[in-house]
Amino acid sequence: MTEETSGKRQFSDEELQDLVASSDAGARTPTTRWVALLIGGVALAWSLFQLWIAQPMLWFGAYLPVLNASETRPLHLAFAIFLAFLCYPAFKSSPRDRVPLVDWALAIVATGTVLYIFFAADTLSRTARSGLPTDTQVIIGAVGLVLLLEASRRALGPALTVVGAIFLAYAYYGEGWLIPDLISHEGLSFTSLITAQWLDTAGVFGIPLGVSTAFVFLFVLFGSLLDKAGAGNYFIQLAFAGLGHLRGGPAKAAVVGSAMTGLISGSSIANVVTTGTFTIPLMKRVGFTSEQAGSVEVASSVNGQIMPPVMGAAAFLMVEFIGISYVQVIKHAFVPAVISYIALVYIVHLEALKKDMKSLGEGASLPRMLLNFFIGFAVFGVGFTAMIYLIDGLGALVPALVTPIVMIGLAAVYVWLVWIASRQTDLTPETLEEKSGDIELPKVADVWKTGLHYVLPILVLVWFLMVEQQSPAKSAFYATALMLFIIVTQKPLKAMFRKGESIAEQTREGLWDLVDGLIAGARNMIGIGVATAAAGIIVATVTKTPIGTELAGLVEQLSGGILIVMLVLIGLFSLVLGMGLPTTANYIVVSSLMASVVVSLGAQEGLIIPLIAAHLFVFYFGIMADVTPPVGLASFAAAAVSGGDPIKTGFIAFFYSLRTVALPFLFIYNPTLILYGVDLTTFTGVAHAVFVFVVATFAMLLFAAATQGYFLTRSNIAESAMLLLVAFTLFVPNFWLNQVQPRFVQENPEAFAQVLADSPVDTRLRLRISGPDFNTGGQTETTVSLSVPEGDGATRMTESGIMLRPDGDGTVLEEPMFGTELQEKLANFDFYSDEPVRISEVLGPNNSRLPAQIFYLPALLVLGLVIVLQRRRQTKPAF
């Protein structure tokens, strides 16, 4: 394909929107009025149902029935599976302007099998869930499973359907020539299989579907309403106004615009098409090839999936799977996501330098832009902090009036911001297209005032999540409630302030925007609802078969016991499993299978890996499937916009995303990068977090420069290698310190009780445990970390759950006390075998070690050498 040919767009705007619809909302648009109204009505009813079950017992809640989780999950899936068969054609050749009779039949039968779980809940608790399923229940469950997999195939493609079918076959057969002996089992009976997967509460109707019901829908609906109100366009225009004038500005605007839309979107493909329609043509105008322009858009759009607070719904799943608070998930995910975006902006900047690209219109200074950004960020931080103290003060003075005062104040601020917006010309996508044709980008002064009221619901969301420490569901409900109010009132308020428009007409438009937003939110949830239900098949199989506990052994065999090789294999496995899956299903599958494997294999190598780090590791690699050929859906969408080659676009996008590939390895070996162990409630902890962020950002920029082959000027191989070395040292300084000084000091295992009694409170001891494996009988070993509690020696021993008995050859470990953390970690050991389980090694912290940061000095000297070498050849400014 020649450059001239590849530069032409292959699809019109309508076809691009159809591409998004076919993947996110269903490609079928029936021409029969009553069918279209039925689909819209069911979608609208689904959104209203979700708002009903999410409302936190407001004054009107007393008049509404209350449903528990076992009732809401089947209803949630019933809406999703009914709409899946009506909105998604069975094949590419299937009609899109009507619903065939067979799809009506499948929709009704599938919905009936799901609603049976709702209406027969009491019967199921007495029969199937007590181990006595009836033949009718088994038939209903089998039909439901088959139709769920078919709905998954239609809405998501064949990947999840194939994976689900393989796991069902594995659970049923248990052994065979394709199943390694390590994970083989006797196999489940057909009745047991259907009971576990459909009739029980831990399969299809388990935690993943529960998260989709309770959290995910509200956030998707919130994003849909925000976008329908005009926030998505506002963010894109603001990014162009702020960054479009820089060298390579459209690409930088694409990155920042995708970061902001990624906050409210759960779809990589929607991000690509929404922002790419404007950014890709302008990137090509300043000198990017079609493939490079598409790749920048892909890399930035996919990165939206790792950006808090939504993270493609993975954040809420992590809360359930790991058992930590939502705020903790955001804390751990924030630094890697932000530095990844900063590095992508820098990569774009380096590409612009390499090609000596000009700016669109009058040029601007990147350092000045960054300074303005940090000043604005600081002002916002001060204002937000002042608001916290103000509301706390009101709570102390007039606690009963805090809520009404805050609501009145919020309403007043909203009206004021809409008044400011009404004095400006409304921004539409066409505005940007017209201006870009004359290379006259919008100015920040003209843009920022037009949509400040869109920030209010985001502030409300952050406030309830971070300050009030409310649940994600409650926080999303309040933010969505404000968004409902905004979408209805913003147009009539503007009409009233402008005095030249019909208030009644604008009110009607606002109401239609509300209905359209509610319907769009529900249709965007069809794939996620079906995906979380189908992913429950994998979760149930993992819990009912040995694969969950023995997969670690299989990976260990393949890797030869070398941790870095294990991590590479797990990354590749997560990447392959993620191909063709949406972010949510992708994360459920890879985390169910691989997260515990990362932790257990790390423990066998003496590396204590936090569970959140393991989950983020598999999540990062899972979302890279949206980039990587041959399946990379986002790359194909970007190529459709740019007119470039999709495979080449995917490879370039993967190259741009190397920083996203490197980050998981870095925070596995240095969990401080995800602020693990950093207390943000103290000034010292905040200062530590800021230091980690600054150093990690600097290191990531150097990594980007090394992989792009350009720093102050084009780099040779030696200079790139030195930059990589400096970046690695800044990321993981402990690596070099470990070569010089041991991390731990050996303690006597036989005197463990005395070591525990003598150690200071909160000291972390590492215990090497060896003994017979419960499943195989062979010898195994692992490393566990034990935090020393308060109290005397006997109290500490009791609280830790450790039970010892002396032995001539060392200290024998009895089964830890039930319910303790140690009992869970050592569940794979056989404490009743003839061979005892022993504490073979006790390691305490080496308090005489040098600070690891001392290795920053030689790293900075190497960086200085690179700067000196490149300054001699530098012919143009690096910024």
Short mmCIF file of C-alpha atoms in Angstrom, two decimals, residues 283-678:
data_model
loop_
_atom_site.label_atom_id
_atom_site.label_comp_id
_atom_site.label_asym_id
_atom_site.label_seq_id
_atom_site.Cartn_x
_atom_site.Cartn_y
_atom_site.Cartn_z
CA MET A 283 -1.38 14.69 13.14
CA LYS A 284 -0.95 13.73 9.50
CA ARG A 285 -1.01 17.40 8.54
CA VAL A 286 2.03 18.21 10.71
CA GLY A 287 4.09 15.26 9.44
CA PHE A 288 3.02 11.99 11.08
CA THR A 289 2.44 9.08 8.71
CA SER A 290 -1.00 7.46 8.67
CA GLU A 291 0.28 4.55 10.74
CA GLN A 292 2.08 6.79 13.26
CA ALA A 293 -0.97 9.02 13.69
CA GLY A 294 -3.18 5.99 14.26
CA SER A 295 -0.63 4.47 16.63
CA VAL A 296 -0.45 7.58 18.82
CA GLU A 297 -4.23 7.56 19.09
CA VAL A 298 -4.27 3.84 19.90
CA ALA A 299 -1.57 4.12 22.57
CA SER A 300 -3.30 7.06 24.26
CA SER A 301 -6.81 5.60 24.02
CA VAL A 302 -5.86 2.19 25.40
CA ASN A 303 -4.03 3.94 28.23
CA GLY A 304 -7.42 5.33 29.25
CA GLN A 305 -8.22 1.84 30.51
CA ILE A 306 -5.49 2.04 33.18
CA MET A 307 -6.50 5.55 34.25
CA PRO A 308 -8.39 5.89 37.57
CA PRO A 309 -11.14 6.24 38.63
CA VAL A 310 -12.89 3.74 36.28
CA MET A 311 -10.04 1.73 34.69
CA GLY A 312 -12.46 -0.01 32.35
CA ALA A 313 -14.37 -1.19 35.47
CA ALA A 314 -11.34 -3.18 36.66
CA ALA A 315 -11.00 -0.92 39.72
CA PHE A 316 -14.28 -2.21 41.16
CA LEU A 317 -13.42 -5.82 40.40
CA MET A 318 -10.10 -5.40 42.21
CA VAL A 319 -12.01 -4.23 45.29
CA GLU A 320 -13.93 -7.51 45.33
CA PHE A 321 -11.13 -9.85 44.28
CA ILE A 322 -8.40 -8.43 46.53
CA GLY A 323 -10.50 -7.27 49.46
CA ILE A 324 -9.10 -3.75 49.74
CA SER A 325 -10.96 -0.45 49.60
CA TYR A 326 -11.65 1.39 46.36
CA VAL A 327 -9.55 4.32 47.55
CA GLN A 328 -6.60 1.94 48.00
CA VAL A 329 -7.00 0.67 44.43
CA ILE A 330 -6.97 4.25 43.11
CA LYS A 331 -3.92 5.04 45.23
CA HIS A 332 -1.99 2.09 43.81
CA ALA A 333 -3.05 2.64 40.19
CA PHE A 334 -2.57 6.40 40.01
CA VAL A 335 1.22 6.84 39.68
CA PRO A 336 1.80 4.23 36.92
CA ALA A 337 -1.13 5.58 34.88
CA VAL A 338 -0.07 9.22 35.10
CA ILE A 339 3.61 8.66 34.38
CA SER A 340 2.64 6.45 31.45
CA TYR A 341 0.64 9.33 29.94
CA ILE A 342 3.41 11.84 30.62
CA ALA A 343 5.86 9.53 28.88
CA LEU A 344 3.53 9.20 25.88
CA VAL A 345 3.39 12.99 25.52
CA TYR A 346 7.20 12.95 25.58
CA ILE A 347 7.36 10.17 22.97
CA VAL A 348 5.17 12.29 20.70
CA HIS A 349 7.46 15.25 21.35
CA LEU A 350 10.52 13.18 20.39
CA GLU A 351 8.83 12.04 17.17
CA ALA A 352 8.15 15.69 16.36
CA LEU A 353 11.80 16.56 16.99
CA LYS A 354 13.09 13.67 14.87
CA LYS A 355 10.95 14.77 11.94
CA ASP A 356 11.49 18.48 12.62
CA MET A 357 7.72 19.01 12.63
CA LYS A 358 6.30 22.50 12.72
CA SER A 359 3.50 23.62 14.97
CA LEU A 360 0.00 24.40 13.71
CA GLY A 361 -0.23 28.15 13.61
CA GLU A 362 1.87 30.21 15.96
CA GLY A 363 4.27 28.07 18.01
CA ALA A 364 4.24 27.80 21.79
CA SER A 365 6.62 26.69 24.56
CA LEU A 366 6.23 23.25 26.15
CA PRO A 367 7.96 24.26 29.44
CA ARG A 368 5.60 27.24 29.71
CA MET A 369 2.63 24.98 29.09
CA LEU A 370 3.84 22.60 31.82
CA LEU A 371 4.37 25.51 34.21
CA ASN A 372 0.84 26.77 33.58
CA PHE A 373 -0.50 23.26 34.14
CA PHE A 374 1.28 22.83 37.47
CA ILE A 375 0.19 26.28 38.61
CA GLY A 376 -3.41 25.41 37.75
CA PHE A 377 -3.07 22.05 39.48
CA ALA A 378 -1.67 23.73 42.60
CA VAL A 379 -4.47 26.33 42.66
CA PHE A 380 -7.06 23.56 42.28
CA GLY A 381 -5.41 21.55 45.08
CA VAL A 382 -5.44 24.54 47.42
CA GLY A 383 -9.07 25.29 46.57
CA PHE A 384 -10.16 21.68 47.05
CA THR A 385 -8.35 21.50 50.40
CA ALA A 386 -9.95 24.77 51.52
CA MET A 387 -13.36 23.36 50.58
CA ILE A 388 -12.70 20.30 52.75
CA TYR A 389 -11.88 22.47 55.76
CA LEU A 390 -14.85 24.76 55.08
CA ILE A 391 -17.34 21.88 55.00
CA ASP A 392 -15.73 20.32 58.08
CA GLY A 393 -16.12 23.68 59.84
CA LEU A 394 -19.78 23.85 58.87
CA GLY A 395 -20.22 20.32 60.18
CA ALA A 396 -18.82 21.40 63.55
CA LEU A 397 -20.96 24.56 63.75
CA VAL A 398 -24.31 23.52 62.24
CA PRO A 399 -24.24 19.73 61.61
CA ALA A 400 -27.95 19.54 60.77
CA LEU A 401 -27.66 22.20 58.06
CA VAL A 402 -24.49 21.02 56.30
CA THR A 403 -26.27 19.00 53.59
CA PRO A 404 -28.80 21.70 52.57
CA ILE A 405 -26.13 24.43 52.66
CA VAL A 406 -23.79 22.37 50.45
CA MET A 407 -26.62 21.53 48.02
CA ILE A 408 -27.65 25.19 47.75
CA GLY A 409 -24.03 26.22 47.27
CA LEU A 410 -23.53 23.53 44.58
CA ALA A 411 -26.67 24.67 42.76
CA ALA A 412 -25.54 28.31 42.91
CA VAL A 413 -22.09 27.43 41.54
CA TYR A 414 -23.69 25.38 38.77
CA VAL A 415 -26.00 28.22 37.71
CA TRP A 416 -23.07 30.65 37.80
CA LEU A 417 -20.91 28.37 35.62
CA VAL A 418 -23.73 27.86 33.11
CA TRP A 419 -24.15 31.66 33.01
CA ILE A 420 -20.42 31.95 32.16
CA ALA A 421 -20.83 29.27 29.46
CA SER A 422 -23.88 31.03 28.02
CA ARG A 423 -21.76 34.11 27.25
CA GLN A 424 -19.56 31.98 24.96
CA THR A 425 -20.29 30.32 21.64
CA ASP A 426 -21.22 26.66 22.11
CA LEU A 427 -18.46 24.31 20.97
CA THR A 428 -19.40 21.56 18.55
CA PRO A 429 -17.22 19.00 16.77
CA GLU A 430 -17.88 20.93 13.56
CA THR A 431 -16.30 24.02 15.16
CA LEU A 432 -13.00 22.21 15.50
CA GLU A 433 -13.21 20.82 11.97
CA GLU A 434 -13.83 24.25 10.47
CA LYS A 435 -11.04 25.88 12.43
CA SER A 436 -8.58 23.11 11.73
CA GLY A 437 -9.20 23.56 8.03
CA ASP A 438 -7.71 27.02 8.30
CA ILE A 439 -5.07 25.85 10.78
CA GLU A 440 -6.70 28.14 13.34
CA LEU A 441 -6.94 26.12 16.52
CA PRO A 442 -9.24 27.22 19.34
CA LYS A 443 -7.73 29.30 22.12
CA VAL A 444 -7.80 28.30 25.77
CA ALA A 445 -9.43 31.62 26.68
CA ASP A 446 -12.33 30.79 24.32
CA VAL A 447 -12.73 27.16 25.38
CA TRP A 448 -12.26 26.74 29.11
CA LYS A 449 -15.30 28.81 30.07
CA THR A 450 -17.70 26.82 27.88
CA GLY A 451 -17.78 23.64 29.95
CA LEU A 452 -16.65 24.28 33.52
CA HIS A 453 -19.98 22.97 34.81
CA TYR A 454 -19.02 19.53 33.46
CA VAL A 455 -16.33 19.38 36.12
CA LEU A 456 -18.89 19.55 38.96
CA PRO A 457 -20.18 15.94 38.73
CA ILE A 458 -16.58 14.70 38.50
CA LEU A 459 -15.77 16.71 41.64
CA VAL A 460 -18.82 15.22 43.36
CA LEU A 461 -17.64 11.74 42.40
CA VAL A 462 -14.12 12.38 43.70
CA TRP A 463 -15.48 14.03 46.86
CA PHE A 464 -17.66 11.10 47.87
CA LEU A 465 -14.98 8.55 46.94
CA MET A 466 -11.93 10.21 48.46
CA VAL A 467 -13.17 12.61 51.15
CA GLU A 468 -16.41 11.04 52.37
CA GLN A 469 -14.98 7.54 51.83
CA GLN A 470 -18.36 6.34 50.52
CA SER A 471 -18.80 3.19 48.44
CA PRO A 472 -18.23 3.40 44.67
CA ALA A 473 -21.92 2.65 44.06
CA LYS A 474 -23.15 5.45 46.34
CA SER A 475 -20.57 7.90 44.99
CA ALA A 476 -21.48 7.09 41.38
CA PHE A 477 -25.18 7.46 42.19
CA TYR A 478 -24.76 11.01 43.54
CA ALA A 479 -22.51 12.00 40.62
CA THR A 480 -24.99 10.49 38.14
CA ALA A 481 -27.91 12.21 39.86
CA LEU A 482 -26.16 15.56 39.42
CA MET A 483 -25.41 14.66 35.81
CA LEU A 484 -29.10 13.91 35.22
CA PHE A 485 -29.94 17.36 36.57
CA ILE A 486 -27.25 19.04 34.42
CA ILE A 487 -28.23 17.35 31.17
CA VAL A 488 -31.87 18.44 31.61
CA THR A 489 -31.25 22.00 32.78
CA GLN A 490 -28.12 23.29 31.02
CA LYS A 491 -29.82 24.09 27.70
CA PRO A 492 -32.89 25.87 29.14
CA LEU A 493 -30.65 27.83 31.53
CA LYS A 494 -28.46 28.98 28.65
CA ALA A 495 -31.56 29.93 26.69
CA MET A 496 -32.82 31.96 29.65
CA PHE A 497 -29.50 33.79 30.05
CA ARG A 498 -29.13 34.46 26.31
CA LYS A 499 -32.74 35.70 26.02
CA GLY A 500 -32.93 34.99 22.32
CA GLU A 501 -33.73 31.28 22.37
CA SER A 502 -36.89 29.35 23.16
CA ILE A 503 -36.73 28.02 26.71
CA ALA A 504 -39.48 25.47 25.99
CA GLU A 505 -37.63 24.15 22.93
CA GLN A 506 -34.36 23.89 24.83
CA THR A 507 -36.14 22.12 27.69
CA ARG A 508 -37.49 19.54 25.24
CA GLU A 509 -33.99 19.08 23.83
CA GLY A 510 -32.62 18.60 27.34
CA LEU A 511 -35.21 15.93 28.10
CA TRP A 512 -34.44 14.11 24.85
CA ASP A 513 -30.74 14.32 25.66
CA LEU A 514 -31.55 12.68 29.00
CA VAL A 515 -33.50 9.85 27.38
CA ASP A 516 -30.81 9.35 24.72
CA GLY A 517 -28.09 9.29 27.41
CA LEU A 518 -29.97 6.72 29.49
CA ILE A 519 -30.53 4.52 26.44
CA ALA A 520 -26.93 4.90 25.24
CA GLY A 521 -25.61 4.03 28.70
CA ALA A 522 -27.65 0.85 28.78
CA ARG A 523 -26.67 -0.19 25.26
CA ASN A 524 -23.01 0.40 26.09
CA MET A 525 -23.47 -2.01 29.01
CA ILE A 526 -24.79 -4.92 26.96
CA GLY A 527 -21.37 -6.34 26.16
CA ILE A 528 -20.03 -5.73 29.68
CA GLY A 529 -23.08 -7.36 31.31
CA VAL A 530 -22.81 -10.44 29.11
CA ALA A 531 -19.01 -10.51 29.49
CA THR A 532 -19.04 -10.47 33.29
CA ALA A 533 -21.62 -13.24 33.33
CA ALA A 534 -19.67 -15.39 30.86
CA ALA A 535 -16.42 -14.71 32.74
CA GLY A 536 -18.12 -16.20 35.81
CA ILE A 537 -17.74 -19.56 34.03
CA ILE A 538 -13.96 -19.24 34.28
CA VAL A 539 -14.14 -18.12 37.93
CA ALA A 540 -16.35 -21.10 38.89
CA THR A 541 -14.07 -23.53 37.05
CA VAL A 542 -11.02 -22.17 38.84
CA THR A 543 -12.70 -22.71 42.23
CA LYS A 544 -14.12 -26.16 41.44
CA THR A 545 -11.05 -27.73 39.80
CA PRO A 546 -7.32 -27.98 40.55
CA ILE A 547 -6.38 -25.46 37.85
CA GLY A 548 -6.55 -22.57 40.32
CA THR A 549 -3.97 -24.11 42.65
CA GLU A 550 -1.86 -26.08 40.21
CA LEU A 551 -1.43 -23.54 37.40
CA ALA A 552 1.50 -22.09 39.34
CA GLY A 553 3.25 -25.44 39.14
CA LEU A 554 2.60 -25.65 35.39
CA VAL A 555 4.06 -22.18 34.80
CA GLU A 556 6.99 -23.04 37.06
CA GLN A 557 7.76 -26.14 35.00
CA LEU A 558 7.65 -24.17 31.77
CA SER A 559 9.92 -21.44 33.13
CA GLY A 560 12.46 -23.65 34.83
CA GLY A 561 11.84 -21.85 38.13
CA ILE A 562 13.35 -18.54 36.92
CA LEU A 563 11.12 -15.69 38.16
CA ILE A 564 11.70 -13.23 35.31
CA VAL A 565 10.94 -15.99 32.78
CA MET A 566 7.79 -16.82 34.75
CA LEU A 567 6.69 -13.20 34.61
CA VAL A 568 7.31 -13.04 30.86
CA LEU A 569 5.27 -16.22 30.35
CA ILE A 570 2.44 -14.91 32.52
CA GLY A 571 2.52 -11.61 30.63
CA LEU A 572 2.29 -13.42 27.29
CA PHE A 573 -0.47 -15.68 28.62
CA SER A 574 -2.43 -12.62 29.81
CA LEU A 575 -1.88 -10.96 26.44
CA VAL A 576 -3.19 -13.98 24.51
CA LEU A 577 -6.19 -14.41 26.82
CA GLY A 578 -7.01 -10.74 26.42
CA MET A 579 -7.22 -10.85 22.63
CA GLY A 580 -10.68 -9.96 21.45
CA LEU A 581 -12.05 -9.42 24.97
CA PRO A 582 -13.33 -6.13 26.38
CA THR A 583 -11.37 -4.72 29.29
CA THR A 584 -13.72 -5.99 31.99
CA ALA A 585 -13.96 -9.61 30.83
CA ASN A 586 -10.28 -9.54 29.99
CA TYR A 587 -9.33 -8.61 33.55
CA ILE A 588 -11.70 -11.16 35.12
CA VAL A 589 -10.23 -13.99 33.06
CA VAL A 590 -6.54 -13.17 33.49
CA SER A 591 -6.77 -12.23 37.17
CA SER A 592 -8.76 -15.35 38.06
CA LEU A 593 -6.10 -17.52 36.47
CA MET A 594 -2.83 -15.68 36.82
CA ALA A 595 -2.79 -13.15 39.72
CA SER A 596 -2.36 -15.75 42.45
CA VAL A 597 0.23 -17.50 40.28
CA VAL A 598 2.40 -14.35 40.26
CA VAL A 599 2.21 -14.12 44.07
CA SER A 600 2.93 -17.81 44.73
CA LEU A 601 5.80 -18.04 42.25
CA GLY A 602 7.32 -14.87 43.64
CA ALA A 603 7.10 -16.35 47.14
CA GLN A 604 8.91 -19.47 45.98
CA GLU A 605 11.72 -17.25 44.75
CA GLY A 606 11.79 -15.34 48.04
CA LEU A 607 10.08 -12.25 46.58
CA ILE A 608 7.02 -11.05 48.48
CA ILE A 609 4.72 -9.63 45.80
CA PRO A 610 1.68 -7.63 46.97
CA LEU A 611 -1.55 -9.05 45.56
CA ILE A 612 -2.52 -5.65 44.12
CA ALA A 613 0.78 -5.58 42.19
CA ALA A 614 0.01 -9.02 40.74
CA HIS A 615 -3.49 -7.92 39.69
CA LEU A 616 -2.16 -4.75 38.07
CA PHE A 617 0.52 -6.85 36.32
CA VAL A 618 -1.98 -9.14 34.57
CA PHE A 619 -4.37 -6.22 33.94
CA TYR A 620 -1.72 -4.18 32.13
CA PHE A 621 -0.83 -7.07 29.86
CA GLY A 622 -4.47 -7.94 29.27
CA ILE A 623 -5.34 -4.49 27.93
CA MET A 624 -2.31 -4.57 25.62
CA ALA A 625 -4.32 -7.06 23.57
CA ASP A 626 -6.33 -4.09 22.27
CA VAL A 627 -3.09 -2.85 20.70
CA THR A 628 -1.28 -5.98 19.59
CA PRO A 629 -1.82 -7.59 16.17
CA PRO A 630 -3.39 -9.71 14.87
CA VAL A 631 -6.49 -9.03 17.00
CA GLY A 632 -5.80 -5.47 18.27
CA LEU A 633 -9.30 -4.00 17.93
CA ALA A 634 -8.22 -0.46 18.77
CA SER A 635 -5.48 -0.61 16.11
CA PHE A 636 -7.99 -1.67 13.48
CA ALA A 637 -10.33 1.17 14.51
CA ALA A 638 -7.48 3.70 14.27
CA ALA A 639 -6.46 2.37 10.87
CA ALA A 640 -10.06 2.78 9.71
CA VAL A 641 -9.82 6.48 10.63
CA SER A 642 -6.29 7.12 9.35
CA GLY A 643 -6.42 5.03 6.21
CA GLY A 644 -3.23 3.26 7.29
CA ASP A 645 -2.35 -0.41 7.43
CA PRO A 646 -3.90 -1.93 10.60
CA ILE A 647 -1.14 -4.49 11.21
CA LYS A 648 1.60 -1.87 10.84
CA THR A 649 -0.42 0.51 13.02
CA GLY A 650 -0.64 -2.19 15.69
CA PHE A 651 3.11 -2.85 15.70
CA ILE A 652 3.99 0.86 15.92
CA ALA A 653 1.39 1.33 18.69
CA PHE A 654 2.93 -1.58 20.60
CA PHE A 655 6.34 0.06 20.24
CA TYR A 656 4.90 3.32 21.59
CA SER A 657 3.37 1.28 24.44
CA LEU A 658 6.62 -0.31 25.58
CA ARG A 659 6.47 1.84 28.70
CA THR A 660 3.14 0.19 29.57
CA VAL A 661 4.79 -3.21 29.07
CA ALA A 662 7.80 -2.31 31.24
CA LEU A 663 5.84 -0.81 34.15
CA PRO A 664 4.34 -4.09 35.45
CA PHE A 665 7.78 -5.67 35.77
CA LEU A 666 9.07 -2.59 37.56
CA PHE A 667 6.38 -2.44 40.22
CA ILE A 668 6.62 -6.20 40.78
CA TYR A 669 10.28 -5.72 41.79
CA ASN A 670 9.71 -2.32 43.39
CA PRO A 671 6.15 -2.06 44.81
CA THR A 672 6.87 1.47 46.02
CA LEU A 673 6.06 2.58 42.45
CA ILE A 674 2.41 1.77 43.18
CA LEU A 675 2.76 3.52 46.58
CA TYR A 676 2.56 0.17 48.36
CA GLY A 677 3.50 0.70 51.98
CA VAL A 678 3.30 4.50 51.65
#
